[in-house]
């Protein structure tokens, strides 16, 4: 019989890759979607419109993270063996504007889901998509599973609560609960208000003559950027182990916004310095210590490693944006 998985955040970047990944492995996949004013679920539309998949091996259920009664009902009905909790307010910068809903959606919603699972006679294995933002201004670099939690944003603080709760439910209640402590991961499905996608889409639009300038903050800011498709593979591997544990997922490589601009604009044959305007509005406080991860545990225990280089990831994103721009 097919393994049944339930995914929150199925319409998001990671949720859509995870859905494809699990369907390829013969899973029955159930996803929680929230009501919105449009039915457009662009990252899932290729599956949603496939009659051999939708309502046969892929099922969508309406609920909201703020509606635990409905989530409880869905869990009872679906009885998943694996539960991937990927939904949340995922933007660090925005969390300063909307700290209360960030805490509700990221911290409290995770606790409520853990409580729902605690009431199940046979709780599913549980994966929480945590963030390296729990380390905030880390004292040392690279960070790993032993790095002290020290968040410096409302998002990081809410994430720290959810990650710690997940660990506590593992240790106190004996649940099979894992935290994926993820460094940034990107793809052509990344939302346009994240810097990688902002750059790749702008490069494509400037090439097509639809835009002249691109406004960015600190060009020397550096991140550890991986490919989202690799990260969902690791999340799945985490739930297939004999023992539940937490794992840092990272490439271990740092790249600056300048590197990102070099690769993206070279791909479209343009010089970024002719188009980029730096804008203090987009600046964040400087990183005291490089936000780069050490994924040795994931490599050793899960046999996981990133498959895509930073250059090929950015090429993939630029090429997809060029196609979108020329199709529009
Ligand atoms: P996205 O922002 O692409 O997806 C977020 C998902 O959460 C969407 O499906 C969204 O639904 C859903 N969601 C948001 N609010 C609610 C709500 N109230 N009720 C139900 N669903 C809701 O994030 P990613 O896929 O990139 O990331 C997945 C998770 O991993 C996130 O929690 C993120 O914080 C975490 N993470 C991601 C990293 C990254 O680099 N991508 C790094 C570290 C952690 P809708 O489509 O309707 O908006």
Short mmCIF file of C-alpha atoms and ligand atoms in Angstrom, two decimals:
data_model
loop_
_atom_site.label_atom_id
_atom_site.label_comp_id
_atom_site.label_asym_id
_atom_site.label_seq_id
_atom_site.Cartn_x
_atom_site.Cartn_y
_atom_site.Cartn_z
CA UNK A 1 0.00 0.00 0.00
CA UNK A 2 1.13 3.54 -0.77
CA UNK A 3 2.61 5.58 2.08
CA UNK A 4 0.39 8.56 2.89
CA UNK A 5 1.92 11.97 3.50
CA UNK A 6 0.24 15.18 4.63
CA UNK A 7 1.91 18.48 3.76
CA UNK A 8 1.19 21.96 5.09
CA UNK A 9 2.48 24.68 2.77
CA UNK A 10 1.96 22.44 -0.27
CA UNK A 11 1.39 25.49 -2.49
CA UNK A 12 4.75 27.01 -1.50
CA UNK A 13 8.14 26.57 -3.14
CA UNK A 14 9.22 23.60 -1.02
CA UNK A 15 5.74 22.08 -0.82
CA UNK A 16 5.50 21.86 -4.60
CA UNK A 17 8.92 20.19 -4.97
CA UNK A 18 8.19 17.81 -2.11
CA UNK A 19 4.85 16.84 -3.70
CA UNK A 20 6.56 15.95 -6.98
CA UNK A 21 9.27 14.07 -5.10
CA UNK A 22 6.78 11.98 -3.08
CA UNK A 23 4.47 11.28 -6.04
CA UNK A 24 7.49 9.97 -7.97
CA UNK A 25 8.08 7.56 -5.09
CA UNK A 26 4.51 6.24 -5.22
CA UNK A 27 3.15 8.17 -2.21
CA UNK A 28 -0.43 9.27 -1.76
CA UNK A 29 -0.03 12.98 -1.06
CA UNK A 30 -2.48 15.17 0.82
CA UNK A 31 -1.97 18.91 1.10
CA UNK A 32 -3.50 21.65 3.18
CA UNK A 33 -4.43 24.76 1.19
CA UNK A 34 -5.94 27.96 2.49
CA UNK A 35 -8.80 29.75 0.91
CA UNK A 36 -7.80 32.66 -1.31
CA UNK A 37 -9.67 34.89 -3.72
CA UNK A 38 -8.18 33.08 -6.72
CA UNK A 39 -7.89 29.36 -7.41
CA UNK A 40 -4.54 29.89 -9.07
CA UNK A 41 -1.96 27.65 -7.42
CA UNK A 42 0.76 28.24 -9.94
CA UNK A 43 3.44 26.01 -8.40
CA UNK A 44 1.06 23.03 -8.39
CA UNK A 45 -0.98 23.74 -11.50
CA UNK A 46 0.81 21.07 -13.62
CA UNK A 47 -0.30 18.45 -11.05
CA UNK A 48 -3.65 20.01 -10.24
CA UNK A 49 -4.70 19.84 -13.88
CA UNK A 50 -3.39 16.29 -14.42
CA UNK A 51 -6.41 13.98 -14.19
CA UNK A 52 -4.21 10.96 -13.60
CA UNK A 53 -2.82 12.62 -10.46
CA UNK A 54 -5.31 15.05 -8.95
CA UNK A 55 -7.91 13.39 -6.72
CA UNK A 56 -6.26 10.03 -7.43
CA UNK A 57 -2.85 10.33 -5.77
CA UNK A 58 -2.87 14.01 -4.84
CA UNK A 59 -5.63 15.45 -2.64
CA UNK A 60 -6.04 19.03 -1.43
CA UNK A 61 -7.93 19.99 1.74
CA UNK A 62 -8.99 23.46 2.79
CA UNK A 63 -7.74 24.63 6.17
CA UNK A 64 -5.72 27.46 7.66
CA UNK A 65 -2.89 27.31 10.15
CA UNK A 66 -5.11 29.45 12.37
CA UNK A 67 -7.87 26.82 12.23
CA UNK A 68 -6.59 23.87 14.30
CA UNK A 69 -10.02 22.21 14.49
CA UNK A 70 -10.05 21.71 10.74
CA UNK A 71 -6.44 20.52 10.72
CA UNK A 72 -7.35 18.01 13.45
CA UNK A 73 -10.25 16.76 11.33
CA UNK A 74 -8.02 16.39 8.25
CA UNK A 75 -5.39 14.47 10.23
CA UNK A 76 -8.09 12.11 11.56
CA UNK A 77 -9.48 11.54 8.07
CA UNK A 78 -6.19 11.18 6.19
CA UNK A 79 -4.26 9.31 8.90
CA UNK A 80 -0.88 10.17 7.36
CA UNK A 81 2.23 8.16 8.10
CA UNK A 82 4.41 11.19 7.39
CA UNK A 83 3.57 14.82 8.19
CA UNK A 84 5.65 17.57 6.59
CA UNK A 85 4.99 20.95 8.20
CA UNK A 86 6.24 23.53 5.69
CA UNK A 87 3.64 26.30 6.01
CA UNK A 88 4.44 29.60 7.62
CA UNK A 89 5.26 33.25 7.08
CA UNK A 90 8.60 32.66 5.38
CA UNK A 91 9.99 36.20 4.84
CA UNK A 92 12.54 37.43 7.40
CA UNK A 93 12.36 41.12 6.41
CA UNK A 94 8.55 41.16 6.41
CA UNK A 95 8.49 39.67 9.91
CA UNK A 96 9.58 43.07 11.26
CA UNK A 97 6.41 44.55 9.72
CA UNK A 98 4.06 41.75 10.83
CA UNK A 99 5.63 40.22 13.98
CA UNK A 100 2.37 39.08 15.60
CA UNK A 101 1.08 37.08 12.64
CA UNK A 102 4.61 35.73 12.07
CA UNK A 103 4.61 34.40 15.65
CA UNK A 104 1.07 33.01 15.31
CA UNK A 105 1.73 31.29 11.98
CA UNK A 106 5.22 30.02 12.66
CA UNK A 107 5.49 29.46 16.40
CA UNK A 108 1.99 28.83 17.77
CA UNK A 109 0.68 26.99 14.69
CA UNK A 110 3.53 24.49 15.00
CA UNK A 111 2.78 23.89 18.66
CA UNK A 112 -0.91 23.38 17.86
CA UNK A 113 -0.07 20.83 15.19
CA UNK A 114 2.21 18.97 17.60
CA UNK A 115 -0.66 18.90 20.11
CA UNK A 116 -3.03 17.54 17.46
CA UNK A 117 -0.53 14.80 16.62
CA UNK A 118 -0.08 14.01 20.31
CA UNK A 119 -3.78 13.07 20.47
CA UNK A 120 -3.53 10.60 17.59
CA UNK A 121 -3.50 6.89 18.44
CA UNK A 122 -0.70 6.34 15.92
CA UNK A 123 1.05 9.70 15.35
CA UNK A 124 2.78 10.21 12.00
CA UNK A 125 6.46 10.92 11.67
CA UNK A 126 6.80 14.71 11.74
CA UNK A 127 9.14 17.05 9.87
CA UNK A 128 9.41 20.73 10.65
CA UNK A 129 10.99 23.04 8.06
CA UNK A 130 13.09 25.18 10.39
CA UNK A 131 15.43 27.99 9.48
CA UNK A 132 19.05 28.96 10.08
CA UNK A 133 17.57 32.28 11.26
CA UNK A 134 17.32 30.61 14.70
CA UNK A 135 21.09 31.21 14.96
CA UNK A 136 20.68 34.92 14.15
CA UNK A 137 23.96 36.60 14.98
CA UNK A 138 25.92 33.43 15.57
CA UNK A 139 29.22 33.75 17.41
CA UNK A 140 31.03 31.29 15.14
CA UNK A 141 31.00 30.14 11.56
CA UNK A 142 30.02 27.72 10.08
CA UNK A 143 26.97 26.87 12.18
CA UNK A 144 25.81 23.32 12.89
CA UNK A 145 23.27 21.50 15.09
CA UNK A 146 25.21 22.45 18.24
CA UNK A 147 25.31 26.21 17.54
CA UNK A 148 23.46 28.20 20.26
CA UNK A 149 20.10 29.65 19.30
CA UNK A 150 20.33 33.46 19.19
CA UNK A 151 17.71 34.89 16.78
CA UNK A 152 17.77 38.55 15.71
CA UNK A 153 14.42 38.86 13.91
CA UNK A 154 10.77 38.13 14.78
CA UNK A 155 10.91 35.37 12.15
CA UNK A 156 14.01 33.82 13.73
CA UNK A 157 12.46 34.06 17.18
CA UNK A 158 9.22 32.36 16.05
CA UNK A 159 11.29 29.72 14.25
CA UNK A 160 13.37 29.12 17.38
CA UNK A 161 10.18 28.45 19.36
CA UNK A 162 8.90 25.99 16.74
CA UNK A 163 12.26 24.19 16.41
CA UNK A 164 12.67 23.88 20.17
CA UNK A 165 9.08 22.63 20.59
CA UNK A 166 9.64 20.01 17.91
CA UNK A 167 12.73 18.81 19.80
CA UNK A 168 10.86 18.86 23.10
CA UNK A 169 8.04 16.70 21.70
CA UNK A 170 10.66 14.23 20.50
CA UNK A 171 12.42 14.12 23.86
CA UNK A 172 9.44 14.44 26.24
CA UNK A 173 6.77 12.50 24.34
CA UNK A 174 8.93 10.11 22.33
CA UNK A 175 7.56 11.35 19.00
CA UNK A 176 9.39 10.79 15.76
CA UNK A 177 9.92 14.54 15.17
CA UNK A 178 12.74 16.08 13.13
CA UNK A 179 13.87 19.62 12.45
CA UNK A 180 15.36 20.47 9.08
CA UNK A 181 17.42 23.56 9.96
CA UNK A 182 17.55 25.01 6.48
CA UNK A 183 19.83 27.62 4.99
CA UNK A 184 18.38 29.62 2.09
CA UNK A 185 17.19 27.49 -0.79
CA UNK A 186 15.98 28.84 -4.07
CA UNK A 187 14.49 27.80 -7.40
CA UNK A 188 12.48 29.23 -10.28
CA UNK A 189 9.51 28.82 -7.91
CA UNK A 190 10.91 31.21 -5.30
CA UNK A 191 8.60 34.18 -4.60
CA UNK A 192 9.59 37.40 -6.35
CA UNK A 193 10.22 39.31 -3.10
CA UNK A 194 13.30 37.20 -2.26
CA UNK A 195 16.58 38.68 -3.49
CA UNK A 196 17.65 35.77 -5.73
CA UNK A 197 14.39 35.81 -7.64
CA UNK A 198 14.28 39.60 -7.67
CA UNK A 199 17.68 39.57 -9.41
CA UNK A 200 16.94 36.76 -11.89
CA UNK A 201 13.56 38.20 -12.87
CA UNK A 202 14.96 41.72 -13.20
CA UNK A 203 17.84 40.46 -15.38
CA UNK A 204 15.28 38.81 -17.70
CA UNK A 205 13.02 41.88 -17.75
CA UNK A 206 15.91 44.31 -18.37
CA UNK A 207 17.14 42.09 -21.22
CA UNK A 208 13.62 42.21 -22.71
CA UNK A 209 13.47 46.01 -22.37
CA UNK A 210 10.64 45.86 -19.81
CA UNK A 211 12.62 47.37 -16.94
CA UNK A 212 15.62 49.71 -16.69
CA UNK A 213 16.87 49.53 -13.10
CA UNK A 214 17.06 47.18 -10.15
CA UNK A 215 17.10 48.53 -6.56
CA UNK A 216 19.09 46.49 -4.04
CA UNK A 217 20.56 46.90 -0.55
CA UNK A 218 24.04 45.81 0.55
CA UNK A 219 25.81 44.14 -2.39
CA UNK A 220 28.41 42.60 -0.07
CA UNK A 221 25.82 40.72 1.98
CA UNK A 222 26.50 36.98 1.63
CA UNK A 223 24.31 33.91 1.99
CA UNK A 224 24.54 30.13 1.80
CA UNK A 225 22.16 29.47 -1.11
CA UNK A 226 21.13 25.97 -2.21
CA UNK A 227 18.57 24.43 -4.53
CA UNK A 228 15.09 23.78 -3.07
CA UNK A 229 14.77 20.42 -4.88
CA UNK A 230 17.79 19.13 -2.94
CA UNK A 231 16.42 20.30 0.40
CA UNK A 232 13.10 18.43 0.11
CA UNK A 233 15.05 15.25 -0.71
CA UNK A 234 16.89 15.69 2.62
CA UNK A 235 13.61 16.31 4.47
CA UNK A 236 12.26 13.00 3.14
CA UNK A 237 15.48 11.17 4.06
CA UNK A 238 15.14 12.48 7.63
CA UNK A 239 11.80 10.68 8.06
CA UNK A 240 13.18 7.37 6.71
CA UNK A 241 15.81 6.97 9.47
CA UNK A 242 15.54 4.63 12.48
CA UNK A 243 16.06 7.56 14.87
CA UNK A 244 14.57 11.03 14.69
CA UNK A 245 17.07 13.90 14.86
CA UNK A 246 17.72 17.48 13.77
CA UNK A 247 19.85 18.25 10.72
CA UNK A 248 21.41 21.39 9.32
CA UNK A 249 20.83 21.55 5.55
CA UNK A 250 23.30 23.83 3.81
CA UNK A 251 25.77 23.96 0.94
CA UNK A 252 28.63 25.23 3.13
CA UNK A 253 29.39 27.90 0.47
CA UNK A 254 28.93 31.64 0.82
CA UNK A 255 28.12 33.90 -2.12
CA UNK A 256 27.56 37.65 -2.14
CA UNK A 257 24.84 39.59 -3.93
CA UNK A 258 27.63 40.74 -6.29
CA UNK A 259 28.31 37.08 -7.20
CA UNK A 260 24.59 36.62 -7.80
CA UNK A 261 24.50 39.72 -10.05
CA UNK A 262 27.63 38.64 -11.96
CA UNK A 263 26.16 35.23 -12.80
CA UNK A 264 22.60 36.36 -13.53
CA UNK A 265 23.49 39.34 -15.73
CA UNK A 266 26.28 37.50 -17.55
CA UNK A 267 23.66 34.86 -18.43
CA UNK A 268 21.58 37.50 -20.24
CA UNK A 269 24.64 39.24 -21.74
CA UNK A 270 24.39 42.48 -19.71
CA UNK A 271 26.62 44.46 -17.34
CA UNK A 272 24.76 44.76 -14.03
CA UNK A 273 26.65 47.88 -12.96
CA UNK A 274 24.72 49.79 -15.67
CA UNK A 275 21.38 48.85 -14.09
CA UNK A 276 21.74 48.33 -10.33
CA UNK A 277 20.97 51.14 -7.89
CA UNK A 278 21.79 50.58 -4.23
CA UNK A 279 19.00 51.68 -1.93
CA UNK A 280 19.43 52.03 1.89
CA UNK A 281 15.76 50.98 2.24
CA UNK A 282 16.77 47.38 1.49
CA UNK A 283 19.76 47.29 3.82
CA UNK A 284 19.75 44.96 6.81
CA UNK A 285 22.15 45.09 9.80
CA UNK A 286 25.53 43.62 8.82
CA UNK A 287 26.09 39.95 9.70
CA UNK A 288 28.49 39.67 12.64
CA UNK A 289 29.45 36.18 11.51
CA UNK A 290 29.07 34.56 8.11
CA UNK A 291 25.66 32.80 7.84
CA UNK A 292 27.02 29.57 6.42
CA UNK A 293 26.05 26.05 7.45
CA UNK A 294 27.93 22.84 8.13
CA UNK A 295 25.78 19.94 6.87
CA UNK A 296 28.23 17.18 7.88
CA UNK A 297 25.59 15.34 9.93
CA UNK A 298 23.20 15.23 6.96
CA UNK A 299 26.01 14.02 4.70
CA UNK A 300 27.12 11.34 7.15
CA UNK A 301 23.76 10.01 8.40
CA UNK A 302 21.41 10.74 5.51
CA UNK A 303 23.92 10.31 2.69
CA UNK A 304 22.71 13.69 1.42
CA UNK A 305 24.60 16.30 -0.52
CA UNK A 306 23.56 19.24 -2.69
CA UNK A 307 23.46 18.35 -6.39
CA UNK A 308 23.46 21.84 -7.91
CA UNK A 309 26.20 24.45 -7.87
CA UNK A 310 25.31 28.06 -7.15
CA UNK A 311 26.07 28.99 -10.76
CA UNK A 312 23.82 26.31 -12.21
CA UNK A 313 21.02 27.25 -9.77
CA UNK A 314 21.15 30.90 -10.88
CA UNK A 315 21.32 29.88 -14.55
CA UNK A 316 18.24 27.68 -14.01
CA UNK A 317 16.37 30.62 -12.43
CA UNK A 318 17.39 33.15 -15.09
CA UNK A 319 16.46 30.75 -17.90
CA UNK A 320 13.03 30.12 -16.36
CA UNK A 321 12.45 33.87 -15.96
CA UNK A 322 13.54 34.52 -19.56
CA UNK A 323 10.94 31.98 -20.68
CA UNK A 324 8.24 33.52 -18.48
CA UNK A 325 9.02 37.02 -19.73
CA UNK A 326 8.98 36.01 -23.38
CA UNK A 327 5.70 34.07 -22.90
CA UNK A 328 3.94 37.03 -21.22
P1 LIG B 1 6.80 29.71 0.82
O1 LIG B 1 6.62 31.09 1.33
O2 LIG B 1 7.05 29.52 -0.64
O3 LIG B 1 5.51 28.85 1.21
C1 LIG B 1 4.84 29.05 2.41
C2 LIG B 1 3.62 28.16 2.43
O4 LIG B 1 2.91 28.38 3.66
C3 LIG B 1 2.63 28.45 1.29
O5 LIG B 1 2.07 27.24 0.84
C4 LIG B 1 1.56 29.27 2.00
O6 LIG B 1 0.29 29.22 1.39
C5 LIG B 1 1.53 28.55 3.34
N1 LIG B 1 0.86 29.34 4.37
C6 LIG B 1 1.21 30.57 4.81
N2 LIG B 1 0.32 31.00 5.73
C7 LIG B 1 -0.60 30.01 5.87
C8 LIG B 1 -1.78 29.86 6.64
N3 LIG B 1 -2.19 30.82 7.48
N4 LIG B 1 -2.48 28.71 6.54
C9 LIG B 1 -2.10 27.74 5.69
N5 LIG B 1 -0.99 27.83 4.91
C10 LIG B 1 -0.26 28.96 5.00
O7 LIG B 1 7.98 29.06 1.69
P2 LIG B 1 9.05 27.94 1.27
O8 LIG B 1 8.34 26.85 0.55
O9 LIG B 1 10.22 28.60 0.65
O10 LIG B 1 9.51 27.42 2.68
C11 LIG B 1 8.81 26.37 3.37
C12 LIG B 1 9.06 26.53 4.85
O11 LIG B 1 10.47 26.41 5.10
C13 LIG B 1 8.61 27.88 5.40
O12 LIG B 1 7.97 27.70 6.64
C14 LIG B 1 9.92 28.64 5.58
O13 LIG B 1 9.84 29.55 6.64
C15 LIG B 1 10.92 27.52 5.86
N6 LIG B 1 12.25 27.85 5.40
C16 LIG B 1 12.45 28.17 4.08
C17 LIG B 1 13.71 28.53 3.66
C18 LIG B 1 13.96 28.88 2.22
O14 LIG B 1 15.06 29.35 1.92
N7 LIG B 1 13.03 28.65 1.33
C19 LIG B 1 14.87 28.57 4.58
C20 LIG B 1 14.53 28.18 5.92
C21 LIG B 1 13.27 27.83 6.30
P3 LIG B 1 -0.12 30.25 0.19
O15 LIG B 1 0.44 29.66 -1.07
O16 LIG B 1 -1.61 30.24 0.25
O17 LIG B 1 0.47 31.58 0.52
#
